[in-house]
PDB file of N, CA and C in Angstrom:
ATOM      1  N   MET A1103     223.809 140.889   8.899  1.00 51.00           N
ATOM      2  CA  MET A1103     223.148 141.736   9.857  1.00 51.00           C
ATOM      3  C   MET A1103     223.304 143.175   9.402  1.00 51.00           C
ATOM      4  N   LEU A1104     222.206 143.866   9.360  1.00 47.00           N
ATOM      5  CA  LEU A1104     222.163 145.223   8.835  1.00 47.00           C
ATOM      6  C   LEU A1104     223.066 146.183   9.598  1.00 47.00           C
ATOM      7  N   ALA A1105     223.122 146.068  10.915  1.00 51.00           N
ATOM      8  CA  ALA A1105     223.970 146.975  11.697  1.00 51.00           C
ATOM      9  C   ALA A1105     225.428 146.854  11.275  1.00 51.00           C
ATOM     10  N   LEU A1106     225.893 145.649  10.995  1.00 57.00           N
ATOM     11  CA  LEU A1106     227.266 145.474  10.521  1.00 57.00           C
ATOM     12  C   LEU A1106     227.437 146.063   9.131  1.00 57.00           C
ATOM     13  N   GLN A1107     226.462 145.857   8.271  1.00 52.00           N
ATOM     14  CA  GLN A1107     226.541 146.405   6.923  1.00 52.00           C
ATOM     15  C   GLN A1107     226.614 147.920   6.949  1.00 52.00           C
ATOM     16  N   LEU A1108     225.991 148.525   7.935  1.00 49.00           N
ATOM     17  CA  LEU A1108     225.982 149.983   8.054  1.00 49.00           C
ATOM     18  C   LEU A1108     227.177 150.505   8.849  1.00 49.00           C
ATOM     19  N   GLY A1109     228.065 149.607   9.246  1.00 59.00           N
ATOM     20  CA  GLY A1109     229.243 150.022   9.999  1.00 59.00           C
ATOM     21  C   GLY A1109     228.943 150.339  11.450  1.00 59.00           C
ATOM     22  N   GLN A1110     227.883 149.780  11.966  1.00 66.00           N
ATOM     23  CA  GLN A1110     227.477 150.032  13.351  1.00 66.00           C
ATOM     24  C   GLN A1110     227.743 148.802  14.204  1.00 66.00           C
ATOM     25  N   ALA A1111     229.031 148.516  14.377  1.00 72.00           N
ATOM     26  CA  ALA A1111     229.428 147.296  15.088  1.00 72.00           C
ATOM     27  C   ALA A1111     228.929 147.282  16.524  1.00 72.00           C
ATOM     28  N   ARG A1112     228.984 148.407  17.192  1.00 80.00           N
ATOM     29  CA  ARG A1112     228.525 148.448  18.598  1.00 80.00           C
ATOM     30  C   ARG A1112     227.059 148.040  18.702  1.00 80.00           C
ATOM     31  N   ASP A1113     226.233 148.544  17.789  1.00 83.00           N
ATOM     32  CA  ASP A1113     224.818 148.157  17.785  1.00 83.00           C
ATOM     33  C   ASP A1113     224.669 146.675  17.473  1.00 83.00           C
ATOM     34  N   ALA A1114     225.464 146.194  16.526  1.00 83.00           N
ATOM     35  CA  ALA A1114     225.404 144.775  16.172  1.00 83.00           C
ATOM     36  C   ALA A1114     225.757 143.908  17.368  1.00 83.00           C
ATOM     37  N   VAL A1115     226.811 144.272  18.082  1.00 88.00           N
ATOM     38  CA  VAL A1115     227.217 143.505  19.272  1.00 88.00           C
ATOM     39  C   VAL A1115     226.065 143.453  20.270  1.00 88.00           C
ATOM     40  N   SER A1116     225.459 144.588  20.538  1.00 88.00           N
ATOM     41  CA  SER A1116     224.350 144.630  21.506  1.00 88.00           C
ATOM     42  C   SER A1116     223.177 143.767  21.057  1.00 88.00           C
ATOM     43  N   LEU A1117     222.803 143.881  19.782  1.00 89.00           N
ATOM     44  CA  LEU A1117     221.665 143.115  19.271  1.00 89.00           C
ATOM     45  C   LEU A1117     221.936 141.613  19.282  1.00 89.00           C
ATOM     46  N   ILE A1118     223.126 141.228  18.885  1.00 89.00           N
ATOM     47  CA  ILE A1118     223.442 139.792  18.860  1.00 89.00           C
ATOM     48  C   ILE A1118     223.504 139.239  20.282  1.00 89.00           C
ATOM     49  N   LYS A1119     224.071 140.004  21.207  1.00 93.00           N
ATOM     50  CA  LYS A1119     224.107 139.540  22.605  1.00 93.00           C
ATOM     51  C   LYS A1119     222.693 139.378  23.157  1.00 93.00           C
ATOM     52  N   MET A1120     221.792 140.303  22.816  1.00 91.00           N
ATOM     53  CA  MET A1120     220.398 140.172  23.261  1.00 91.00           C
ATOM     54  C   MET A1120     219.779 138.909  22.679  1.00 91.00           C
ATOM     55  N   HIS A1121     220.041 138.640  21.406  1.00 91.00           N
ATOM     56  CA  HIS A1121     219.527 137.426  20.776  1.00 91.00           C
ATOM     57  C   HIS A1121     220.063 136.183  21.477  1.00 91.00           C
ATOM     58  N   LEU A1122     221.363 136.195  21.789  1.00 93.00           N
ATOM     59  CA  LEU A1122     221.974 135.019  22.414  1.00 93.00           C
ATOM     60  C   LEU A1122     221.472 134.792  23.837  1.00 93.00           C
ATOM     61  N   GLN A1123     220.953 135.812  24.478  1.00 95.00           N
ATOM     62  CA  GLN A1123     220.330 135.602  25.789  1.00 95.00           C
ATOM     63  C   GLN A1123     219.063 134.764  25.648  1.00 95.00           C
ATOM     64  N   GLN A1124     218.400 134.895  24.500  1.00 94.00           N
ATOM     65  CA  GLN A1124     217.178 134.133  24.237  1.00 94.00           C
ATOM     66  C   GLN A1124     217.485 132.752  23.645  1.00 94.00           C
ATOM     67  N   ASP A1125     218.537 132.659  22.864  1.00 92.00           N
ATOM     68  CA  ASP A1125     218.897 131.404  22.195  1.00 92.00           C
ATOM     69  C   ASP A1125     220.395 131.170  22.352  1.00 92.00           C
ATOM     70  N   ARG A1126     220.777 130.580  23.475  1.00 92.00           N
ATOM     71  CA  ARG A1126     222.184 130.382  23.822  1.00 92.00           C
ATOM     72  C   ARG A1126     222.896 129.351  22.942  1.00 92.00           C
ATOM     73  N   GLU A1127     222.153 128.632  22.123  1.00 92.00           N
ATOM     74  CA  GLU A1127     222.742 127.587  21.281  1.00 92.00           C
ATOM     75  C   GLU A1127     222.885 128.007  19.825  1.00 92.00           C
ATOM     76  N   ASP A1128     222.605 129.247  19.499  1.00 92.00           N
ATOM     77  CA  ASP A1128     222.681 129.725  18.117  1.00 92.00           C
ATOM     78  C   ASP A1128     224.140 129.985  17.752  1.00 92.00           C
ATOM     79  N   THR A1129     224.781 128.960  17.224  1.00 93.00           N
ATOM     80  CA  THR A1129     226.213 129.058  16.944  1.00 93.00           C
ATOM     81  C   THR A1129     226.516 130.015  15.796  1.00 93.00           C
ATOM     82  N   GLU A1130     225.602 130.150  14.852  1.00 89.00           N
ATOM     83  CA  GLU A1130     225.831 131.116  13.772  1.00 89.00           C
ATOM     84  C   GLU A1130     225.807 132.538  14.318  1.00 89.00           C
ATOM     85  N   ALA A1131     224.939 132.797  15.288  1.00 90.00           N
ATOM     86  CA  ALA A1131     224.921 134.121  15.930  1.00 90.00           C
ATOM     87  C   ALA A1131     226.204 134.342  16.729  1.00 90.00           C
ATOM     88  N   MET A1132     226.709 133.283  17.365  1.00 93.00           N
ATOM     89  CA  MET A1132     227.981 133.413  18.096  1.00 93.00           C
ATOM     90  C   MET A1132     229.100 133.807  17.146  1.00 93.00           C
ATOM     91  N   ARG A1133     229.130 133.131  15.995  1.00 90.00           N
ATOM     92  CA  ARG A1133     230.162 133.441  15.013  1.00 90.00           C
ATOM     93  C   ARG A1133     230.005 134.868  14.492  1.00 90.00           C
ATOM     94  N   LEU A1134     228.782 135.285  14.246  1.00 87.00           N
ATOM     95  CA  LEU A1134     228.527 136.647  13.789  1.00 87.00           C
ATOM     96  C   LEU A1134     228.918 137.662  14.869  1.00 87.00           C
ATOM     97  N   LEU A1135     228.688 137.319  16.125  1.00 91.00           N
ATOM     98  CA  LEU A1135     229.131 138.184  17.223  1.00 91.00           C
ATOM     99  C   LEU A1135     230.646 138.325  17.189  1.00 91.00           C
ATOM    100  N   GLY A1136     231.327 137.237  16.886  1.00 89.00           N
ATOM    101  CA  GLY A1136     232.777 137.312  16.750  1.00 89.00           C
ATOM    102  C   GLY A1136     233.187 138.321  15.687  1.00 89.00           C
ATOM    103  N   VAL A1137     232.482 138.331  14.574  1.00 84.00           N
ATOM    104  CA  VAL A1137     232.774 139.289  13.502  1.00 84.00           C
ATOM    105  C   VAL A1137     232.536 140.714  13.985  1.00 84.00           C
ATOM    106  N   ALA A1138     231.419 140.929  14.662  1.00 86.00           N
ATOM    107  CA  ALA A1138     231.108 142.270  15.169  1.00 86.00           C
ATOM    108  C   ALA A1138     232.153 142.718  16.191  1.00 86.00           C
ATOM    109  N   LEU A1139     232.606 141.798  17.026  1.00 89.00           N
ATOM    110  CA  LEU A1139     233.646 142.136  18.000  1.00 89.00           C
ATOM    111  C   LEU A1139     234.959 142.483  17.312  1.00 89.00           C
ATOM    112  N   LEU A1140     235.251 141.803  16.218  1.00 85.00           N
ATOM    113  CA  LEU A1140     236.442 142.159  15.445  1.00 85.00           C
ATOM    114  C   LEU A1140     236.338 143.579  14.904  1.00 85.00           C
ATOM    115  N   GLU A1141     235.158 143.925  14.442  1.00 82.00           N
ATOM    116  CA  GLU A1141     234.933 145.279  13.929  1.00 82.00           C
ATOM    117  C   GLU A1141     235.191 146.315  15.028  1.00 82.00           C
ATOM    118  N   GLU A1142     234.913 145.927  16.261  1.00 85.00           N
ATOM    119  CA  GLU A1142     235.159 146.807  17.403  1.00 85.00           C
ATOM    120  C   GLU A1142     236.594 146.709  17.910  1.00 85.00           C
ATOM    121  N   ARG A1143     237.426 145.924  17.211  1.00 83.00           N
ATOM    122  CA  ARG A1143     238.842 145.746  17.555  1.00 83.00           C
ATOM    123  C   ARG A1143     239.012 145.007  18.895  1.00 83.00           C
ATOM    124  N   LYS A1144     238.122 144.068  19.160  1.00 89.00           N
ATOM    125  CA  LYS A1144     238.193 143.237  20.365  1.00 89.00           C
ATOM    126  C   LYS A1144     238.534 141.815  19.934  1.00 89.00           C
ATOM    127  N   ALA A1145     239.780 141.660  19.454  1.00 84.00           N
ATOM    128  CA  ALA A1145     240.192 140.401  18.829  1.00 84.00           C
ATOM    129  C   ALA A1145     240.148 139.216  19.784  1.00 84.00           C
ATOM    130  N   ALA A1146     240.604 139.388  21.006  1.00 87.00           N
ATOM    131  CA  ALA A1146     240.623 138.261  21.946  1.00 87.00           C
ATOM    132  C   ALA A1146     239.206 137.783  22.258  1.00 87.00           C
ATOM    133  N   GLU A1147     238.305 138.725  22.476  1.00 91.00           N
ATOM    134  CA  GLU A1147     236.917 138.373  22.767  1.00 91.00           C
ATOM    135  C   GLU A1147     236.266 137.733  21.533  1.00 91.00           C
ATOM    136  N   ALA A1148     236.608 138.248  20.358  1.00 89.00           N
ATOM    137  CA  ALA A1148     236.079 137.694  19.114  1.00 89.00           C
ATOM    138  C   ALA A1148     236.546 136.254  18.920  1.00 89.00           C
ATOM    139  N   ALA A1149     237.828 136.015  19.123  1.00 88.00           N
ATOM    140  CA  ALA A1149     238.372 134.664  18.961  1.00 88.00           C
ATOM    141  C   ALA A1149     237.735 133.702  19.953  1.00 88.00           C
ATOM    142  N   ALA A1150     237.535 134.161  21.183  1.00 92.00           N
ATOM    143  CA  ALA A1150     236.900 133.311  22.201  1.00 92.00           C
ATOM    144  C   ALA A1150     235.471 132.956  21.801  1.00 92.00           C
ATOM    145  N   MET A1151     234.748 133.934  21.264  1.00 93.00           N
ATOM    146  CA  MET A1151     233.364 133.682  20.859  1.00 93.00           C
ATOM    147  C   MET A1151     233.317 132.708  19.689  1.00 93.00           C
ATOM    148  N   MET A1152     234.210 132.898  18.723  1.00 89.00           N
ATOM    149  CA  MET A1152     234.243 131.979  17.586  1.00 89.00           C
ATOM    150  C   MET A1152     234.663 130.579  18.024  1.00 89.00           C
ATOM    151  N   ALA A1153     235.609 130.488  18.936  1.00 91.00           N
ATOM    152  CA  ALA A1153     236.032 129.179  19.448  1.00 91.00           C
ATOM    153  C   ALA A1153     234.861 128.474  20.111  1.00 91.00           C
ATOM    154  N   MET A1154     234.068 129.216  20.887  1.00 94.00           N
ATOM    155  CA  MET A1154     232.911 128.626  21.547  1.00 94.00           C
ATOM    156  C   MET A1154     231.907 128.125  20.502  1.00 94.00           C
ATOM    157  N   ALA A1155     231.688 128.917  19.466  1.00 94.00           N
ATOM    158  CA  ALA A1155     230.748 128.515  18.416  1.00 94.00           C
ATOM    159  C   ALA A1155     231.208 127.231  17.737  1.00 94.00           C
ATOM    160  N   TYR A1156     232.506 127.162  17.392  1.00 93.00           N
ATOM    161  CA  TYR A1156     233.020 125.975  16.708  1.00 93.00           C
ATOM    162  C   TYR A1156     233.098 124.769  17.633  1.00 93.00           C
ATOM    163  N   GLU A1157     233.286 125.004  18.913  1.00 94.00           N
ATOM    164  CA  GLU A1157     233.292 123.892  19.870  1.00 94.00           C
ATOM    165  C   GLU A1157     231.892 123.289  19.981  1.00 94.00           C
ATOM    166  N   LYS A1158     230.883 124.151  20.031  1.00 95.00           N
ATOM    167  CA  LYS A1158     229.506 123.673  20.144  1.00 95.00           C
ATOM    168  C   LYS A1158     229.016 123.029  18.851  1.00 95.00           C
ATOM    169  N   ASP A1159     229.518 123.526  17.708  1.00 95.00           N
ATOM    170  CA  ASP A1159     229.063 123.034  16.411  1.00 95.00           C
ATOM    171  C   ASP A1159     230.245 122.938  15.448  1.00 95.00           C
ATOM    172  N   PRO A1160     231.011 121.848  15.514  1.00 94.00           N
ATOM    173  CA  PRO A1160     232.177 121.709  14.640  1.00 94.00           C
ATOM    174  C   PRO A1160     231.841 121.831  13.153  1.00 94.00           C
ATOM    175  N   ALA A1161     230.632 121.458  12.754  1.00 94.00           N
ATOM    176  CA  ALA A1161     230.236 121.555  11.348  1.00 94.00           C
ATOM    177  C   ALA A1161     230.122 123.012  10.893  1.00 94.00           C
ATOM    178  N   LEU A1162     230.031 123.927  11.821  1.00 91.00           N
ATOM    179  CA  LEU A1162     229.936 125.349  11.483  1.00 91.00           C
ATOM    180  C   LEU A1162     231.159 125.812  10.700  1.00 91.00           C
ATOM    181  N   ALA A1163     232.297 125.199  10.956  1.00 87.00           N
ATOM    182  CA  ALA A1163     233.534 125.585  10.265  1.00 87.00           C
ATOM    183  C   ALA A1163     233.431 125.371   8.761  1.00 87.00           C
ATOM    184  N   SER A1164     232.582 124.452   8.333  1.00 89.00           N
ATOM    185  CA  SER A1164     232.449 124.198   6.899  1.00 89.00           C
ATOM    186  C   SER A1164     231.342 125.026   6.257  1.00 89.00           C
ATOM    187  N   LYS A1165     230.641 125.815   7.061  1.00 89.00           N
ATOM    188  CA  LYS A1165     229.592 126.687   6.522  1.00 89.00           C
ATOM    189  C   LYS A1165     230.208 128.050   6.208  1.00 89.00           C
ATOM    190  N   PRO A1166     230.154 128.453   4.948  1.00 83.00           N
ATOM    191  CA  PRO A1166     230.801 129.717   4.577  1.00 83.00           C
ATOM    192  C   PRO A1166     230.095 130.931   5.167  1.00 83.00           C
ATOM    193  N   MET A1167     230.889 131.960   5.388  1.00 77.00           N
ATOM    194  CA  MET A1167     230.354 133.257   5.812  1.00 77.00           C
ATOM    195  C   MET A1167     230.473 134.190   4.619  1.00 77.00           C
ATOM    196  N   ASN A1168     229.423 134.897   4.299  1.00 65.00           N
ATOM    197  CA  ASN A1168     229.465 135.851   3.204  1.00 65.00           C
ATOM    198  C   ASN A1168     229.909 137.197   3.759  1.00 65.00           C
ATOM    199  N   LEU A1169     231.202 137.310   4.028  1.00 63.00           N
ATOM    200  CA  LEU A1169     231.726 138.530   4.632  1.00 63.00           C
ATOM    201  C   LEU A1169     231.633 139.720   3.694  1.00 63.00           C
ATOM    202  N   ALA A1170     231.687 139.486   2.408  1.00 59.00           N
ATOM    203  CA  ALA A1170     231.588 140.594   1.457  1.00 59.00           C
ATOM    204  C   ALA A1170     230.237 141.293   1.603  1.00 59.00           C
ATOM    205  N   ALA A1171     229.210 140.523   1.927  1.00 57.00           N
ATOM    206  CA  ALA A1171     227.890 141.122   2.111  1.00 57.00           C
ATOM    207  C   ALA A1171     227.794 141.867   3.435  1.00 57.00           C
ATOM    208  N   LEU A1172     228.565 141.420   4.420  1.00 61.00           N
ATOM    209  CA  LEU A1172     228.504 142.039   5.744  1.00 61.00           C
ATOM    210  C   LEU A1172     229.473 143.194   5.902  1.00 61.00           C
ATOM    211  N   LEU A1173     230.637 143.054   5.328  1.00 58.00           N
ATOM    212  CA  LEU A1173     231.729 143.965   5.625  1.00 58.00           C
ATOM    213  C   LEU A1173     232.329 144.522   4.344  1.00 58.00           C
ATOM    214  N   GLY A1174     232.774 145.738   4.411  1.00 59.00           N
ATOM    215  CA  GLY A1174     233.391 146.327   3.252  1.00 59.00           C
ATOM    216  C   GLY A1174     234.899 146.382   3.338  1.00 59.00           C
ATOM    217  N   SER A1175     235.429 146.071   4.486  1.00 61.00           N
ATOM    218  CA  SER A1175     236.846 146.276   4.727  1.00 61.00           C
ATOM    219  C   SER A1175     237.661 145.013   4.467  1.00 61.00           C
ATOM    220  N   GLU A1176     238.636 145.112   3.573  1.00 67.00           N
ATOM    221  CA  GLU A1176     239.532 143.980   3.315  1.00 67.00           C
ATOM    222  C   GLU A1176     240.315 143.627   4.575  1.00 67.00           C
ATOM    223  N   GLU A1177     240.710 144.649   5.320  1.00 62.00           N
ATOM    224  CA  GLU A1177     241.441 144.427   6.574  1.00 62.00           C
ATOM    225  C   GLU A1177     240.595 143.614   7.545  1.00 62.00           C
ATOM    226  N   LEU A1178     239.321 143.934   7.650  1.00 64.00           N
ATOM    227  CA  LEU A1178     238.448 143.211   8.568  1.00 64.00           C
ATOM    228  C   LEU A1178     238.258 141.769   8.114  1.00 64.00           C
ATOM    229  N   ARG A1179     238.116 141.556   6.815  1.00 67.00           N
ATOM    230  CA  ARG A1179     237.997 140.176   6.324  1.00 67.00           C
ATOM    231  C   ARG A1179     239.248 139.383   6.704  1.00 67.00           C
ATOM    232  N   SER A1180     240.401 140.014   6.605  1.00 71.00           N
ATOM    233  CA  SER A1180     241.650 139.359   6.986  1.00 71.00           C
ATOM    234  C   SER A1180     241.652 139.028   8.476  1.00 71.00           C
ATOM    235  N   LEU A1181     241.156 139.953   9.298  1.00 69.00           N
ATOM    236  CA  LEU A1181     241.065 139.695  10.738  1.00 69.00           C
ATOM    237  C   LEU A1181     240.148 138.518  11.032  1.00 69.00           C
ATOM    238  N   VAL A1182     239.033 138.437  10.329  1.00 69.00           N
ATOM    239  CA  VAL A1182     238.090 137.339  10.538  1.00 69.00           C
ATOM    240  C   VAL A1182     238.746 136.007  10.191  1.00 69.00           C
ATOM    241  N   VAL A1183     239.427 135.953   9.073  1.00 74.00           N
ATOM    242  CA  VAL A1183     240.103 134.726   8.673  1.00 74.00           C
ATOM    243  C   VAL A1183     241.115 134.308   9.737  1.00 74.00           C
ATOM    244  N   SER A1184     241.873 135.263  10.253  1.00 71.00           N
ATOM    245  CA  SER A1184     242.854 134.973  11.298  1.00 71.00           C
ATOM    246  C   SER A1184     242.174 134.484  12.573  1.00 71.00           C
ATOM    247  N   ALA A1185     241.091 135.135  12.961  1.00 71.00           N
ATOM    248  CA  ALA A1185     240.392 134.736  14.187  1.00 71.00           C
ATOM    249  C   ALA A1185     239.784 133.349  14.046  1.00 71.00           C
ATOM    250  N   VAL A1186     239.212 133.049  12.884  1.00 72.00           N
ATOM    251  CA  VAL A1186     238.636 131.719  12.656  1.00 72.00           C
ATOM    252  C   VAL A1186     239.732 130.659  12.732  1.00 72.00           C
ATOM    253  N   ALA A1187     240.859 130.942  12.108  1.00 74.00           N
ATOM    254  CA  ALA A1187     241.972 129.985  12.154  1.00 74.00           C
ATOM    255  C   ALA A1187     242.426 129.772  13.596  1.00 74.00           C
ATOM    256  N   HIS A1188     242.521 130.840  14.370  1.00 70.00           N
ATOM    257  CA  HIS A1188     242.914 130.740  15.775  1.00 70.00           C
ATOM    258  C   HIS A1188     241.879 129.930  16.560  1.00 70.00           C
ATOM    259  N   ALA A1189     240.606 130.227  16.337  1.00 68.00           N
ATOM    260  CA  ALA A1189     239.553 129.516  17.057  1.00 68.00           C
ATOM    261  C   ALA A1189     239.567 128.032  16.732  1.00 68.00           C
ATOM    262  N   ASN A1190     239.807 127.703  15.473  1.00 72.00           N
ATOM    263  CA  ASN A1190     239.854 126.283  15.080  1.00 72.00           C
ATOM    264  C   ASN A1190     241.076 125.574  15.650  1.00 72.00           C
ATOM    265  N   SER A1191     242.201 126.273  15.755  1.00 72.00           N
ATOM    266  CA  SER A1191     243.414 125.631  16.263  1.00 72.00           C
ATOM    267  C   SER A1191     243.412 125.519  17.784  1.00 72.00           C
ATOM    268  N   ALA A1192     242.582 126.277  18.447  1.00 59.00           N
ATOM    269  CA  ALA A1192     242.526 126.239  19.910  1.00 59.00           C
ATOM    270  C   ALA A1192     241.894 124.958  20.419  1.00 59.00           C
ATOM    271  N   ASN A1193     241.200 124.254  19.554  1.00 55.00           N
ATOM    272  CA  ASN A1193     240.529 123.007  19.983  1.00 55.00           C
ATOM    273  C   ASN A1193     241.491 121.922  20.025  1.00 55.00           C
TER     274      ASN A1193
END
């Protein structure tokens, strides 16, 4: 998502939430929202969103995310990995 690539996490969160109002079953968008929420330092909300995505679509866990294309921050990639692990263990 371009807004994330440009470091505009707040815009990304808003756009993804608008998309999810139209398509509530888009689990990849839910997971991407989790990433955007992490960028905004909303770890609990991010983990909850990722958990919901993986609960709705367990196969999503095996689909890679190209975080290098989305994010430039090594710290943020580490946060995403931690949140995904938390979301997967919550099930």
